[in-house]
Tab-separated table of C-alpha atoms in Angstrom:
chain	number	residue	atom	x	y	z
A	278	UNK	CA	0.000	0.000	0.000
A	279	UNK	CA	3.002	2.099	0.587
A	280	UNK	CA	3.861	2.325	-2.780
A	281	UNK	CA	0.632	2.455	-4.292
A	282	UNK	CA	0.414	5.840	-1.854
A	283	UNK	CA	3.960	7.139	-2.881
A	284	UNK	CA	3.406	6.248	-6.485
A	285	UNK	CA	0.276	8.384	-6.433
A	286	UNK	CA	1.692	11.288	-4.620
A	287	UNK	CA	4.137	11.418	-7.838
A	288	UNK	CA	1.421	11.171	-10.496
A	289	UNK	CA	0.207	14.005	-8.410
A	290	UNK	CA	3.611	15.976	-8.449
A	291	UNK	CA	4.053	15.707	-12.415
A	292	UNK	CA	0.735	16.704	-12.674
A	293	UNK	CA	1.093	19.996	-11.160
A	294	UNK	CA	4.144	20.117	-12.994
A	295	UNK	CA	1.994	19.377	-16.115
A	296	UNK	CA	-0.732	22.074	-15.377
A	297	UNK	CA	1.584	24.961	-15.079
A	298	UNK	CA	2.836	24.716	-18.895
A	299	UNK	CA	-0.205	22.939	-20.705
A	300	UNK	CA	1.121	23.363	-24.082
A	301	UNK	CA	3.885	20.378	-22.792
A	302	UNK	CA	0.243	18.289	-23.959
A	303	UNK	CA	0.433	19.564	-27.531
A	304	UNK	CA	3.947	17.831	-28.163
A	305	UNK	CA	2.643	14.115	-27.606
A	306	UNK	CA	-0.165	15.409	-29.996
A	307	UNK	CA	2.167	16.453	-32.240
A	308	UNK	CA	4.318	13.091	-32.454
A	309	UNK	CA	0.337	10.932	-32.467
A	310	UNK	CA	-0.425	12.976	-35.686
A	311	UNK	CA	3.228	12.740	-37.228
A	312	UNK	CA	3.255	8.749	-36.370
A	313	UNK	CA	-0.299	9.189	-38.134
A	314	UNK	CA	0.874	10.812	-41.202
A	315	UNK	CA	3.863	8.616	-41.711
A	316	UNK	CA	1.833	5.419	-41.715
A	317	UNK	CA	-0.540	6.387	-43.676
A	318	UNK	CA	2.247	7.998	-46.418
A	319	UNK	CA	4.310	4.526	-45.571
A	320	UNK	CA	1.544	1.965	-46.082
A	321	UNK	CA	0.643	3.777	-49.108
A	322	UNK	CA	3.791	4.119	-51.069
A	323	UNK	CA	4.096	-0.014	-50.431
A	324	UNK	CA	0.587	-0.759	-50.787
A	325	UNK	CA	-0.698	1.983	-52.930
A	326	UNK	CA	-0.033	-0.294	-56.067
A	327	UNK	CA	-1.858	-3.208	-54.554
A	328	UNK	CA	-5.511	-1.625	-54.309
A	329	UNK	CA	-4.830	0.033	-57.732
A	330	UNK	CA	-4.448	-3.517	-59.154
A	331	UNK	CA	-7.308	-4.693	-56.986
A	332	UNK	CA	-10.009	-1.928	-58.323
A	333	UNK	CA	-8.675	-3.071	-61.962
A	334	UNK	CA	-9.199	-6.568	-61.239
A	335	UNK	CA	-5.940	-7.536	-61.412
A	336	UNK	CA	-4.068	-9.902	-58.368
A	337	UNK	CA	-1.676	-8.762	-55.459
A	338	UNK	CA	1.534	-8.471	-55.693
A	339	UNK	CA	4.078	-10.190	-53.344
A	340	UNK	CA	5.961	-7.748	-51.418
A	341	UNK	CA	10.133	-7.579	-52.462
A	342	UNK	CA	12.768	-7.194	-50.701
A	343	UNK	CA	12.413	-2.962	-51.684
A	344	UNK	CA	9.165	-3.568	-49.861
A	345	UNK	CA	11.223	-4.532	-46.919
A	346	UNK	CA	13.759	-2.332	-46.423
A	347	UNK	CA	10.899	0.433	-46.949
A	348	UNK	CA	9.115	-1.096	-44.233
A	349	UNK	CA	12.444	-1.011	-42.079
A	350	UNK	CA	13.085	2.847	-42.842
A	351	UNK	CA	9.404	2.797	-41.796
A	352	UNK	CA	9.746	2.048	-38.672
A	353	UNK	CA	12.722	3.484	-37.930
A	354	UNK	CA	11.066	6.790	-38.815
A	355	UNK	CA	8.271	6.016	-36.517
A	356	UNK	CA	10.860	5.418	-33.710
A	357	UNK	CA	12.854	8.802	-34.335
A	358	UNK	CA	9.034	10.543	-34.717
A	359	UNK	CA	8.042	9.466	-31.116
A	360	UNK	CA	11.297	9.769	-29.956
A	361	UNK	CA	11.990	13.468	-30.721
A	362	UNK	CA	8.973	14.889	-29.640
A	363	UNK	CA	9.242	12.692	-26.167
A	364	UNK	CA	12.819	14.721	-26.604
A	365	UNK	CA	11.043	18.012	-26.674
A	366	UNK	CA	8.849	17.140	-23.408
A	367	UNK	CA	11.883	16.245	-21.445
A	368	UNK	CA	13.547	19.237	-22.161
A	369	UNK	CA	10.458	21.729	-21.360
A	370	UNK	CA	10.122	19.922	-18.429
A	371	UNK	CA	13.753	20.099	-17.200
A	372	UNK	CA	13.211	23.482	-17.937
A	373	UNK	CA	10.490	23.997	-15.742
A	374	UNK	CA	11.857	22.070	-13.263
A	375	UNK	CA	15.164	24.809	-13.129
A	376	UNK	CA	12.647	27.166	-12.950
A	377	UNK	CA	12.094	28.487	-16.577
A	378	UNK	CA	9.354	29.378	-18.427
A	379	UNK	CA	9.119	26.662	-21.325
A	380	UNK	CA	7.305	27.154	-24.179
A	381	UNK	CA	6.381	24.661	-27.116
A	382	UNK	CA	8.572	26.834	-29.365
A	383	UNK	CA	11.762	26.485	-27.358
A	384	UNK	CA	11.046	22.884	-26.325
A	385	UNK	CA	10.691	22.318	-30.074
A	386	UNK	CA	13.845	24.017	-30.807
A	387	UNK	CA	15.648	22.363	-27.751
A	388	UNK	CA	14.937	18.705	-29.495
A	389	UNK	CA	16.122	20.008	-33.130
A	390	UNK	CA	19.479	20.786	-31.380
A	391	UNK	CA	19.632	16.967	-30.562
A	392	UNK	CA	18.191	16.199	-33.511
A	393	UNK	CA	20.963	13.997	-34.823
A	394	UNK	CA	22.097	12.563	-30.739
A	395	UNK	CA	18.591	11.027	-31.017
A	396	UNK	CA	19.518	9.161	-34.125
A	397	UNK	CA	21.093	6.532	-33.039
A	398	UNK	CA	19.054	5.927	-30.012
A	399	UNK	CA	15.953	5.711	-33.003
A	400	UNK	CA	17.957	3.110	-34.513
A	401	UNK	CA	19.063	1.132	-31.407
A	402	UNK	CA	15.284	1.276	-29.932
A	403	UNK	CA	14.273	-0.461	-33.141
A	404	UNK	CA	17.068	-3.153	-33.532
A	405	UNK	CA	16.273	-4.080	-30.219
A	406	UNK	CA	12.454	-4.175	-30.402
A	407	UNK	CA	12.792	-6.037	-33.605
A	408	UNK	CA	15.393	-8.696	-31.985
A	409	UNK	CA	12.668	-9.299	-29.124
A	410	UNK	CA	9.890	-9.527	-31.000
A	411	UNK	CA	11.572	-12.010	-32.992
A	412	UNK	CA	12.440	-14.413	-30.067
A	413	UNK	CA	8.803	-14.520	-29.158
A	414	UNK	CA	7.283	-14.975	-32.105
A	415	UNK	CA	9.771	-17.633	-33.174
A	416	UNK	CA	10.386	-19.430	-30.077
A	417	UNK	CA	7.678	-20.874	-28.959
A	418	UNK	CA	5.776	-20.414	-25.667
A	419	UNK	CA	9.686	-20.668	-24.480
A	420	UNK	CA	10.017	-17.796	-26.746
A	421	UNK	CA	7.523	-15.424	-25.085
A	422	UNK	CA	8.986	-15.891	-21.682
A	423	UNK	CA	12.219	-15.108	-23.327
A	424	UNK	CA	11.436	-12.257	-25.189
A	425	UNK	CA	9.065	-10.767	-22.464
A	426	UNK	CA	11.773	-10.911	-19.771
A	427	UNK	CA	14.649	-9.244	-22.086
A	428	UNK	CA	11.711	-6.601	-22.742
A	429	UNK	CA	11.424	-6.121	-19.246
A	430	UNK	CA	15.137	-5.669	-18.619
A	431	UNK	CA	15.767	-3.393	-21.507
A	432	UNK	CA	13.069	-1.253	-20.402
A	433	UNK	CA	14.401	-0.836	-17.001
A	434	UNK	CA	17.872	-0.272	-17.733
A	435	UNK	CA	16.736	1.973	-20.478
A	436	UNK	CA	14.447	3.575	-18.301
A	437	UNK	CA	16.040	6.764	-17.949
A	438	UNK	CA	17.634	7.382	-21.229
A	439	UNK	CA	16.501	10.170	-22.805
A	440	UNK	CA	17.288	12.608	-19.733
A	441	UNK	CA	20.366	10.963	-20.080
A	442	UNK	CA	20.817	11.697	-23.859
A	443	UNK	CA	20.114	14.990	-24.156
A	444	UNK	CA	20.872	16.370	-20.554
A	445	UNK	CA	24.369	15.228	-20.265
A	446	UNK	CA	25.176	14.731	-24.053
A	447	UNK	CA	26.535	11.583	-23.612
A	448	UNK	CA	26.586	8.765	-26.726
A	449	UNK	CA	24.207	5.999	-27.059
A	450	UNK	CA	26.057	3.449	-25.594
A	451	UNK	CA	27.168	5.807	-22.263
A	452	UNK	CA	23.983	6.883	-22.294
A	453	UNK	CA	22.542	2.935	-21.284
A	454	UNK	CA	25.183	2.471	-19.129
A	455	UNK	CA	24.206	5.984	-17.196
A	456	UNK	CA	20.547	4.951	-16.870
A	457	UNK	CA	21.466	1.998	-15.392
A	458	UNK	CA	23.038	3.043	-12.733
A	459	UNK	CA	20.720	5.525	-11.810
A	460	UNK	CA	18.122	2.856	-12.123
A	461	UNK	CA	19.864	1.075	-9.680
A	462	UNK	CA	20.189	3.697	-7.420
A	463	UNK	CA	16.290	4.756	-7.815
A	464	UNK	CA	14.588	1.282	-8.486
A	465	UNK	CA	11.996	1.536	-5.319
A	466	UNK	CA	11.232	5.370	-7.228
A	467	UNK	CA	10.890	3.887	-10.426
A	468	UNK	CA	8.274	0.860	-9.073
A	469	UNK	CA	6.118	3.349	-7.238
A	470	UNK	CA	5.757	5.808	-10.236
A	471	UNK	CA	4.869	3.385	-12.487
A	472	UNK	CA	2.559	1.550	-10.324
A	473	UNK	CA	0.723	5.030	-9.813
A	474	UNK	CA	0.627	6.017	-13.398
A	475	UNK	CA	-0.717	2.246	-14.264
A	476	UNK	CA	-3.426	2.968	-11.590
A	477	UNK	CA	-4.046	6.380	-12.514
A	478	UNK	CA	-4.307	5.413	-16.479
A	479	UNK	CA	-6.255	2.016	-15.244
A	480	UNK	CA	-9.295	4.442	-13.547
A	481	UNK	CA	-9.339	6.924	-15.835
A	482	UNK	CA	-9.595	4.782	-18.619
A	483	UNK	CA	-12.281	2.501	-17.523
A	484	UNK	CA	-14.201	4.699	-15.291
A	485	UNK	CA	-16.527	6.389	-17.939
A	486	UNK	CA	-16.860	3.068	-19.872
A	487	UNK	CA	-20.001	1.598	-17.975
A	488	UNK	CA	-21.774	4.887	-18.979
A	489	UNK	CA	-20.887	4.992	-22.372
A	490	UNK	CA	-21.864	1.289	-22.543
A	491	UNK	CA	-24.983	2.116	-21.151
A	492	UNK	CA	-25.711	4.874	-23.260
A	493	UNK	CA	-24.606	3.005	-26.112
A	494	UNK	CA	-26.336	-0.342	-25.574
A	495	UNK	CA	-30.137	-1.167	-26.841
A	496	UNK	CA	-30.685	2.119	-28.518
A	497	UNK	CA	-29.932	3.343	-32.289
A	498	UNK	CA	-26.948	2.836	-34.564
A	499	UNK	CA	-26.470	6.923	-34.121
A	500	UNK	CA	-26.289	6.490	-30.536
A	501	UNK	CA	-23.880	3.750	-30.776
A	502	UNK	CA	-21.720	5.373	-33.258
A	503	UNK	CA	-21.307	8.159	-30.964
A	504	UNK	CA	-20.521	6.336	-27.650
A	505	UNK	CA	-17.773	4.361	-29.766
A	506	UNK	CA	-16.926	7.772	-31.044
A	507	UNK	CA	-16.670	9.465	-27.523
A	508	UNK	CA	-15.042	6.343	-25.962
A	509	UNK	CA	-12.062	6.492	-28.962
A	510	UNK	CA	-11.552	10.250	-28.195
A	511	UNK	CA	-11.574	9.828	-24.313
A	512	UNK	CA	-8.842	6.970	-24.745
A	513	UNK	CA	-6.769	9.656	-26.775
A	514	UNK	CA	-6.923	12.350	-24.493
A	515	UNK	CA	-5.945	9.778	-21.585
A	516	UNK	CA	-2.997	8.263	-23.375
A	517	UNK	CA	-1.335	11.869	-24.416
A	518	UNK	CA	-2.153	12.971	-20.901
A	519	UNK	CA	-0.645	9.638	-19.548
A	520	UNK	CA	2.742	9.807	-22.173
A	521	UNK	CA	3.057	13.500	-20.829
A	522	UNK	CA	2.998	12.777	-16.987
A	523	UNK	CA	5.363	9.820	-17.690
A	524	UNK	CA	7.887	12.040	-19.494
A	525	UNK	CA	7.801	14.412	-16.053
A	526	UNK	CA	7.867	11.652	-13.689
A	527	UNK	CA	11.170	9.984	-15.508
A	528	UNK	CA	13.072	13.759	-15.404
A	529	UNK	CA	12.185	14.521	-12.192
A	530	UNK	CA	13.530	11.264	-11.044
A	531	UNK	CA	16.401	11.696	-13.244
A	532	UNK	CA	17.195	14.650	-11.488
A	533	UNK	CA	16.861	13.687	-8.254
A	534	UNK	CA	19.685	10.474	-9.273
A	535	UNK	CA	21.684	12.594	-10.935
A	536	UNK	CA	21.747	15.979	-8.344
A	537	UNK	CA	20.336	14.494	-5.119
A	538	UNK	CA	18.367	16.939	-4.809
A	539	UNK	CA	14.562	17.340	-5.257
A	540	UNK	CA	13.760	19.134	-8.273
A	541	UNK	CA	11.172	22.225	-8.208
A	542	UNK	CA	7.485	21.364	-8.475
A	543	UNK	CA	8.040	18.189	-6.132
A	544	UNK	CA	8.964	20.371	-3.592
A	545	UNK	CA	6.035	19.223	-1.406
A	546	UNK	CA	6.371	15.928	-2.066
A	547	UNK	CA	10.036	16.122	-0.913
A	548	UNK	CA	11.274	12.390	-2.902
A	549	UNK	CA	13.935	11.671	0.090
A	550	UNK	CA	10.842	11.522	2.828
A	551	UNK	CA	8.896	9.628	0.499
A	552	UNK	CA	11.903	7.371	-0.426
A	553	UNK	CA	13.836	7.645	2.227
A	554	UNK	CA	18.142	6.152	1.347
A	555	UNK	CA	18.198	2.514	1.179
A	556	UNK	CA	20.048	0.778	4.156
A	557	UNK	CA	22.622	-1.941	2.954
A	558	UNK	CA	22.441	-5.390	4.924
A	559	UNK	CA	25.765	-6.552	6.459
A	560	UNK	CA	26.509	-10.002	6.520
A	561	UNK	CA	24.031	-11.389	9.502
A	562	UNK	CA	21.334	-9.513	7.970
A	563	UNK	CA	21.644	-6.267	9.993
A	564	UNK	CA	21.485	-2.659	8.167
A	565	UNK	CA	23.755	-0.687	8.071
């Protein structure tokens, strides 16, 4: 219950955090309708042919190995997409959090100057994804044990990344070796946040769903259409609201790893009462 408690105290923090520069929502907007427009421009340019050929009445083609590689640059663009503009939200909120007055212009403009760091953190975070996915779809139930407990690991050591990245300018590779140690040092932090934020998203998510079931259930196909229509929207707003407070939550506890101190707008909260050092066992299981 203790960390349930902590871990919504911090939702709390980055949420104040959040409310007193609400433009930070726009940039997860901004990387939803980029990912958007790239899919739809990707899937087109490789399947564009295919439904021409289909209205014509003529048969599908089988996708080459220029298909492929297209696909690959595909999602590596998607990766670099979500990945700068998650750039841009860490550094308006480390900005905020030093006590400036971000703005989406000079967040923007603070991920274009690491524009071409991020690159090979795009290209990493795909190879990597790509590698696990491949273990569990190819291995069996084996497979998906595999594959979902490298996941886990990568995501933890890789936790606090792109603070790291763009807030020390270190290289990809120092970069993961940086987060995990600060992951180490902050792995009781990182639980609580994340089991507040999965709580948080949990409620808010399902809460209005009886209603709109209700409302939507045993009446006319208009009615339906617009409780689906109302549900897809809410689920939006919740996931860019969601992807923002994570973004906070991960530099605020990169800053209190990497400064030890408590960064402002979680002055309240004050992070060493709530996680107070961790004592080290000696050998006949006394702290010490």
């Amino acid at each position: 219950m203790a960390r349930i408690r902590n871990g919504l105290r911090l939702v709390r923090a980055s949420w104040d955090v959040l409310r007193a520069d609400r433009e930070m929502l726009l940039l997860p907007v901004l990387s939803l309708v980029a990912s958007i427009g790239l899919l739809a421009i990707g899937f087109y340019g490789m399947f564009g042919g295919n439904v021409d050929l289909l209205r014509a009445g003529g048969q599908l083609q089988v996708p080459g190995v220029a298909d492929w590689i297209a696909f690959a640059v595909l999602g590596y663009l998607l990766s670099y997409c979500t990945i700068f503009f998650n750039v841009a939200l860490v550094c308006a909120a480390d900005e905020r959090m030093r006590g400036g007055e971000p703005t989406l212009r000079s967040a923007l403009a603070q991920a274009g100057q690491n524009a071409v760091a991020i690159a090979p953190w795009a290209l990493v975070s795909v190879v990597v994804s790509g590698i696990i996915k491949a273990i569990e779809e190819r291995g069996g139930f084996v497979g998906r044990i595999i594959g979902g407990m490298l996941g886990l690991a990568w995501a933890l050591i890789t936790y606090l990344v792109l603070p790291v990245l763009v807030l020390e300018g270190l290289t990809v590779r120092e970069a993961i070796t940086r987060s995990k140690e600060l992951f180490v040092k902050t792995w009781g932090e990182t639980v609580s946040g994340e089991i507040g934020m999965g709580l948080i998203g949990f409620l808010a998510i399902a809460t209005p769903f009886p209603i709109l079931f209700i409302l939507g259930s045993g009446g006319s196909p208009d009615r339906r259409a617009i409780a689906v229509g109302v549900a897809v929207a809410w689920l939006l707003v919740v996931t860019v609201v969601m992807s923002a407070l994570n973004i906070i939550f991960r530099v605020a506890l990169y800053r209190y790893a990497a400064d030890g101190e408590t960064p402002e707008g979680f002055e309240d909260l004050d992070l060493g009462g709530v996680f107070p050092p961790k004592r080290r066992r000696g050998p006949f299981g006394r702290t010490a």
